[in-house]
Structure formats: C-alpha cells, structure tokens
XYZ file of C-alpha atoms in Angstrom:
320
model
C -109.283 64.816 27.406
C -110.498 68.726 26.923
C -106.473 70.479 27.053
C -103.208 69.521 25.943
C -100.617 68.640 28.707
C -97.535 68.279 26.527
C -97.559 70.257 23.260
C -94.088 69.829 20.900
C -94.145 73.189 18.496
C -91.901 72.929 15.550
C -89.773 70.865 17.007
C -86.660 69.211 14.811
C -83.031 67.311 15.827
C -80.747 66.954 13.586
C -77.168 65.572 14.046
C -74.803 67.528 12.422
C -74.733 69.594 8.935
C -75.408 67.801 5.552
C -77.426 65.108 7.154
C -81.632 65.087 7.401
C -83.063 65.930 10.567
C -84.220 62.582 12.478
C -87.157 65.054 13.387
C -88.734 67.695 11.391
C -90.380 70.650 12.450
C -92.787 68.028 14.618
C -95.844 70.156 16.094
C -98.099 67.562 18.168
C -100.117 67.745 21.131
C -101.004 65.373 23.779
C -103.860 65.083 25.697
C -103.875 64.989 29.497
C -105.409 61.712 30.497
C -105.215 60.133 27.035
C -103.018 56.965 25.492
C -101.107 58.639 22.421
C -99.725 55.902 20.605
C -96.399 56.935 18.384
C -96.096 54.081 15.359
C -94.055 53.900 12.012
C -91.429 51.721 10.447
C -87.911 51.688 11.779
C -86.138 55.356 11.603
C -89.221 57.487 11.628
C -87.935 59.219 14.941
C -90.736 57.901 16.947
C -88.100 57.005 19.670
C -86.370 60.455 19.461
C -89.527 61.919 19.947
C -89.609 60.749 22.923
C -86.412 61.404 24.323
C -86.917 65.070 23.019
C -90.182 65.082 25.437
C -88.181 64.428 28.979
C -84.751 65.844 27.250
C -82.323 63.033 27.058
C -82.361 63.980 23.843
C -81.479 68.030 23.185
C -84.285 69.649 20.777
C -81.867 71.501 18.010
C -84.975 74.173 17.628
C -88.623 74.477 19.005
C -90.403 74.161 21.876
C -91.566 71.385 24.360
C -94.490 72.775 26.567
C -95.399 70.600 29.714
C -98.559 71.463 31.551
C -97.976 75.425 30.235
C -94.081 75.209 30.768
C -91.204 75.544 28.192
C -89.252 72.795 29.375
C -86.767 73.239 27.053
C -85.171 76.480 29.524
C -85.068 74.300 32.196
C -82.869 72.081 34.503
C -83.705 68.610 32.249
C -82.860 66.765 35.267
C -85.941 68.223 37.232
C -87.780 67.803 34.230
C -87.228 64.179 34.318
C -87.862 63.234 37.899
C -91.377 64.501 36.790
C -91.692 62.195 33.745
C -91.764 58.181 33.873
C -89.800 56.334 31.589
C -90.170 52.489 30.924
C -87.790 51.426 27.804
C -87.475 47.878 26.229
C -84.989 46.303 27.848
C -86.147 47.350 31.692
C -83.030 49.052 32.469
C -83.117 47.940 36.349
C -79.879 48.471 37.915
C -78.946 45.337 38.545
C -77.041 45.971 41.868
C -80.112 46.445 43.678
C -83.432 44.879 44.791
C -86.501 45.492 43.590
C -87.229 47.616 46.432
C -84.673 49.822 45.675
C -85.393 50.067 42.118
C -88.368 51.337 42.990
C -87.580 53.897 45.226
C -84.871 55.349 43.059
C -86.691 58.460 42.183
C -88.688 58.991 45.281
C -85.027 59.281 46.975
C -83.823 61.546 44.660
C -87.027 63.983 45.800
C -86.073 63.767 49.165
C -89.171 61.473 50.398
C -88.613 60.390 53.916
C -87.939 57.044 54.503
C -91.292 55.483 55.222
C -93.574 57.357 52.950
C -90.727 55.499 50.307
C -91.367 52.203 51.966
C -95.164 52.713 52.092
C -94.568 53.472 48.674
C -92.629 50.578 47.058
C -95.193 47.955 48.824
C -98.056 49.957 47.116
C -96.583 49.978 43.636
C -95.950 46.455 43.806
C -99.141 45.673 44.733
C -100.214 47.349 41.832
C -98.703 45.547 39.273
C -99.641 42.035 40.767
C -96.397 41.257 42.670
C -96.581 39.943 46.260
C -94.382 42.570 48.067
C -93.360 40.243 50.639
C -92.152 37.615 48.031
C -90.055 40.536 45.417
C -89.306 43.430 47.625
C -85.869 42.089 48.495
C -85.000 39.749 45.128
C -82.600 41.155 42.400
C -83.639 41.792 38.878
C -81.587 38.490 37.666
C -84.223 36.430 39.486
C -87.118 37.691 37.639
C -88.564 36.477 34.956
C -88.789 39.493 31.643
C -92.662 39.957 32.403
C -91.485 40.186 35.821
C -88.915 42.827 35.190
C -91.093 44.704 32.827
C -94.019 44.660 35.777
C -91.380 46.167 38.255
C -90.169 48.970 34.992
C -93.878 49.944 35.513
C -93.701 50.220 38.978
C -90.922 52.171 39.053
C -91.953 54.677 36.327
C -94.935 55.482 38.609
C -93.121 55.365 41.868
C -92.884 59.060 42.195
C -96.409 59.362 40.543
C -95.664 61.166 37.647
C -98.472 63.554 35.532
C -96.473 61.913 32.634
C -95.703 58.144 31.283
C -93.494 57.894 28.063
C -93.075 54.376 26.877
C -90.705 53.362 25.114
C -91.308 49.823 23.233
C -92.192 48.501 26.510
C -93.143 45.093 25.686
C -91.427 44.432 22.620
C -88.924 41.694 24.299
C -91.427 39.641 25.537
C -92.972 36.587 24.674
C -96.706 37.206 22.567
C -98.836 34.985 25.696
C -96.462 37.275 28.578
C -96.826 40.357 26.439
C -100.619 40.588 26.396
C -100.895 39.732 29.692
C -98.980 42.639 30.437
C -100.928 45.265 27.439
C -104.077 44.098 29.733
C -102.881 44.608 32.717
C -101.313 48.037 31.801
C -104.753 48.822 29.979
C -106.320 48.068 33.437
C -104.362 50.047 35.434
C -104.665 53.003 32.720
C -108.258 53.025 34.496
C -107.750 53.373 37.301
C -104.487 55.771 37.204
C -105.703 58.203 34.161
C -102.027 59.325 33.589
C -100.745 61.060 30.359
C -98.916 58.608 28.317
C -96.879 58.590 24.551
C -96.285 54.925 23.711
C -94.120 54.094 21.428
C -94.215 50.782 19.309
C -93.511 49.653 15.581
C -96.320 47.262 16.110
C -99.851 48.616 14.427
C -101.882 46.136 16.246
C -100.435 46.611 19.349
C -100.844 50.617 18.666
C -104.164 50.053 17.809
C -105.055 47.708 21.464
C -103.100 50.739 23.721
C -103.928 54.128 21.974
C -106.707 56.467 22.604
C -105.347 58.048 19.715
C -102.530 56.879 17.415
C -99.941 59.171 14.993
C -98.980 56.883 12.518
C -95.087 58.842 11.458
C -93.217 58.669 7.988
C -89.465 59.740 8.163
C -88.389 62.575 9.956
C -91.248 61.936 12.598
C -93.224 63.609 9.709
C -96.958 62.472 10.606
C -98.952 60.785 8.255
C -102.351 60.711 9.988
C -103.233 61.430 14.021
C -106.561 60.109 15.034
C -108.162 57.391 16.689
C -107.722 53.975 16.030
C -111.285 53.451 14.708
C -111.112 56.820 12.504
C -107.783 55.629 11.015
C -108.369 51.606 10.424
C -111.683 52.842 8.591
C -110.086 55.971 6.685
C -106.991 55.698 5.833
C -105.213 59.020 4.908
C -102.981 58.137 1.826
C -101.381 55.001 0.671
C -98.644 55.362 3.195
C -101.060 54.763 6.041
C -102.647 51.725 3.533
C -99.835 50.000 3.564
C -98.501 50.570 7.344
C -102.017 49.380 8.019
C -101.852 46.479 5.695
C -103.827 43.430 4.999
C -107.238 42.966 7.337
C -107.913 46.519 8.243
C -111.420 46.230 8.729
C -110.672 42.237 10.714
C -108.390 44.567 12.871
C -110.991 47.044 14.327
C -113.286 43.740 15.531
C -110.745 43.721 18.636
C -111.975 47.432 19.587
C -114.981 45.905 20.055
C -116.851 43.933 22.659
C -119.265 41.326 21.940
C -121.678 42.809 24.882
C -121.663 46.392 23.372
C -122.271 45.027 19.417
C -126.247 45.585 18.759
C -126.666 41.370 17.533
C -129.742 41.083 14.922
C -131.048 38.608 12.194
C -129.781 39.029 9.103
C -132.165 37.302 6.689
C -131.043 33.722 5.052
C -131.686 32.383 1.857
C -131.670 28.500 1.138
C -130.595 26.954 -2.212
C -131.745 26.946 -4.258
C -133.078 30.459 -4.788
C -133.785 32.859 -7.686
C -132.291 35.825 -8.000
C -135.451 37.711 -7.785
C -136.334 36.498 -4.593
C -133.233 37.288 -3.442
C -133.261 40.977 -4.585
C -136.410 41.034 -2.761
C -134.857 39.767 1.000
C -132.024 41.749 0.483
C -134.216 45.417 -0.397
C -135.984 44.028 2.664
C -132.872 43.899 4.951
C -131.368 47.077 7.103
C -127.866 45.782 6.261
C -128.642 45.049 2.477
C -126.829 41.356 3.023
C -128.005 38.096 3.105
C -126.608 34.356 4.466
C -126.789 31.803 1.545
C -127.253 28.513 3.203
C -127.079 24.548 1.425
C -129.557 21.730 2.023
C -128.117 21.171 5.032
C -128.178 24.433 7.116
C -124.722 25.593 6.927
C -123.812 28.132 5.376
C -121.887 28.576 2.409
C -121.187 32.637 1.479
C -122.798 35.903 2.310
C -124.602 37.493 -0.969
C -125.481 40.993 -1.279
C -126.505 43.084 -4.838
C -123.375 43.209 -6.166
C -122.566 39.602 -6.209
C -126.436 39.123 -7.782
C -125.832 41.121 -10.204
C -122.862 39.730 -11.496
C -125.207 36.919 -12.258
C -128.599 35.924 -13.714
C -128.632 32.465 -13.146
C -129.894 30.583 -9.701
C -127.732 31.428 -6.783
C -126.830 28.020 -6.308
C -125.157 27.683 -9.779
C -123.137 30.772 -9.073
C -121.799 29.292 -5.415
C -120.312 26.487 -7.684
C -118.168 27.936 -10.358
C-alpha cells in the first residue's frame, strides 16, 4: 500500500441552499490494495461518500481522482462498470438467475459469450457456491447469506481495480454474518483489490479495515488510522465515545494467540506482605503480578498502584 488509487480533494454535496452540506470539503485518500473502513453514527455521509466515489451521487464541488483520473469529467456510466458495488439489501434483479446476475456487467463490456460463462462458474466458485447447484436458481430461492455471497460475486464479475461496500452484511443474521466477514477477509488475500467499506458497526470496522476513518457530521473525519493506532489512541472524546466501553478488550480480536509472545508472569500466594510483593513486581518485565488463594486459583491481578493504596497484607485488601 505505497500510492493512493482513489484520492477525494475537497470534495462536498450539498442539497439545495440554506441546508448543511451532507459532505464537507472531504479530502481522503485510499490506498491501492488496502481495506478502508468508513464508520460513524447515522447521517455522517459515510454512505454518500461512497456514492460520490463511482458517481451515483453528483459531487457539488471537488475532485474524485481514480488511479490518476478526474472522474468527475467523465461518462459516470464507464466509470461505474469499473467500480464494484455490493449494498445492503443485495439488489439482485430478481427476474433473473444467478447466472445472469452475474454476468450483468461483463455483458455490458461486450465479453463474448464463453469467456462470460467461464466467468460466472469461476466467481461462484469463489464464494463457496456449487455452480452446478445455483447457476440457474433465482434470487427468491436463496437464503440472505446466499444472496449476499452471489452480491460479491457479481461486484467482482468484471474484476474491478475497485470494491465499494456499502453495509454489506448489515441484514444478516450475527452466526451468517461472520461467516461471511471471514470469508470476504479470505478472499481479500487472495484478490488484493481496493476496497471503502462502509458500516456503522465499530467492531465490525475494526475486524475488515486495514485502516478505518472514524466520520462526525458532514463526513467531517475525526481520526484515519489503523485499527490498532485508533483503539489505543483515541483522538478526542468523539472517537472515545464512538469507540465506547472495552477499547482495549476490542483490540484482543486483532490478535492471534500463535503470534502473542506467552510468558510467566510471577504469582503471589496469600497471604503475602506488601514488601515482598513490591519486590516480585520490581522483579517482573510487565510490573504485574497474579494474586492467588490457598487453593491455586486466582483471585485479582496486583500491580504498584493497587499496593500502594494499601499497607496492610494483600489478603486483607482482596476482602474489603
């Protein structure tokens, strides 16, 4: 992720005189390869945003740059068969099969008629769906995971530089939905494509993004950075509270047990002085200690703070 790919300069909408813009003067920049994750409360214009990027939306001033391109001179209708666009709510047409979901946008390039068929059985493949078994079912008989899978597969039919995502899995079921973050996360692997994500979920934001841009109103941004940077420094109060409760509980799932460095932290049996444990704790890399009871278990972690709140054996304080 060394250039930008799509870079919005100044960029506002506004709908009409005497009311405030839904975006402001936006500059942001996008990464090619990267997961940029667009979160906020409800009316932020994170969903504008997007449409502004592929132009369903008109910009009222700025610029929209795609790969070096003002896109914003051009035929928006070329501009989108370029861009993939997965919304909510699927948006399959209805009157047609899978298959021909799928190959709406490869049509409308002019493929020929078996590089689209090639095409459809590969994109279905890559989203987990027998080919054989969907190509020729309607969108009525799938299930909403289903129907968001073949939103995917359509998006990427034409294999567009560009994803934008629009609340993808937001109508799903929370077992379906992360079935479907992990199987989009795995396919980010292999595919490297350049997406904006939008969601009003900060956990979710913080599973997909490479990088996240946390908005206030007006698509104004409040902090753009990764998900570690942000969940350990917040950038004002706004962000605090977007963030809220658990912050530091929420970065454990950016993790992986087999890449955490595991080593003994010391433990302390009750009871104990607090001079002894002053002495473990100056002793310890991480400056903390277990406190266990008679019988092994343990009952709180203790570092110098807590022991100095108290002069009295550790046991006693565990108690009040």
């Amino acid at each position: 992720m060394t250039e930008p790919l799509i870079r919005l300069e100044n960029v506002s909408k506004s709908y009409g005189a005497g009311t405030e813009p839904a975006v402001k003067n936006l500059t942001l920049e996008v990464m090619r390869g990267e997961v940029l994750v667009l979160v906020g409360p409800s009316g932020c214009g994170k969903s504008t945003t997007l449409r502004l990027i592929n132009r369903l939306i008109e910009p009222s001033s700025g610029r929209i740059i795609l790969n070096g391109e003002d896109v914003t001179k051009g035929d928006p209708a070329i501009l989108r068969r370029k861009i993939g666009y997965v919304i909510q709510q699927v948006g399959l047409f209805p009157h047609r099969t899978i298959a021909e979901n799928i190959a709406t946008v490869p049509k409308l390039l002019g493929w020929d008629a078996k590089k689209i068929d090639a095409r459809i059985d590969e994109m279905l493949d890559l989203v987990s769906m027998d080919p054989e078994t969907y190509r020729d079912r309607f969108p009525k008989e799938l299930s909403g995971g289903q129907a968001q899978r073949v939103g995917v597969a359509r998006a990427l039919a034409a294999d567009p530089d560009v994803l934008l995502m629009d609340e993808p899995f937001g109508a799903i079921d929370p077992i379906t939905r992360d079935r479907l973050q992990n199987e989009f996360l795995r396919l980010q692997q292999e595919l490297k494509k350049t997406i904006v994500f939008v969601t009003h979920d900060i956990d979710e934001a913080i599973k997909m993004g490479n990088r996240i841009a946390i908005l206030r109103e007006g698509s104004e941004i409040a902090q753009l950075d990764t998900p570690e940077a942000i969940l350990a420094h917040p950038a004002d109060e706004f962000v605090e509270s977007f963030l809220g409760s658990g912050a530091i509980l929420k970065g454990l799932t950016l993790k992986r047990v087999r890449d955490i460095d595991m080593h003994q932290v010391p433990t302390l049996k009750a009871p104990v002085m607090r001079a002894e444990a002053l002495q473990e704790l100056q002793d310890s890399p991480d400056q903390v200690a277990l406190l266990l009871d008679d019988n092994d278990k343990p009952l709180r972690w203790i570092d110098e703070r807590s022991l100095n709140r108290t002069a009295q054996p550790i046991e006693k304080a565990v108690g009040r």
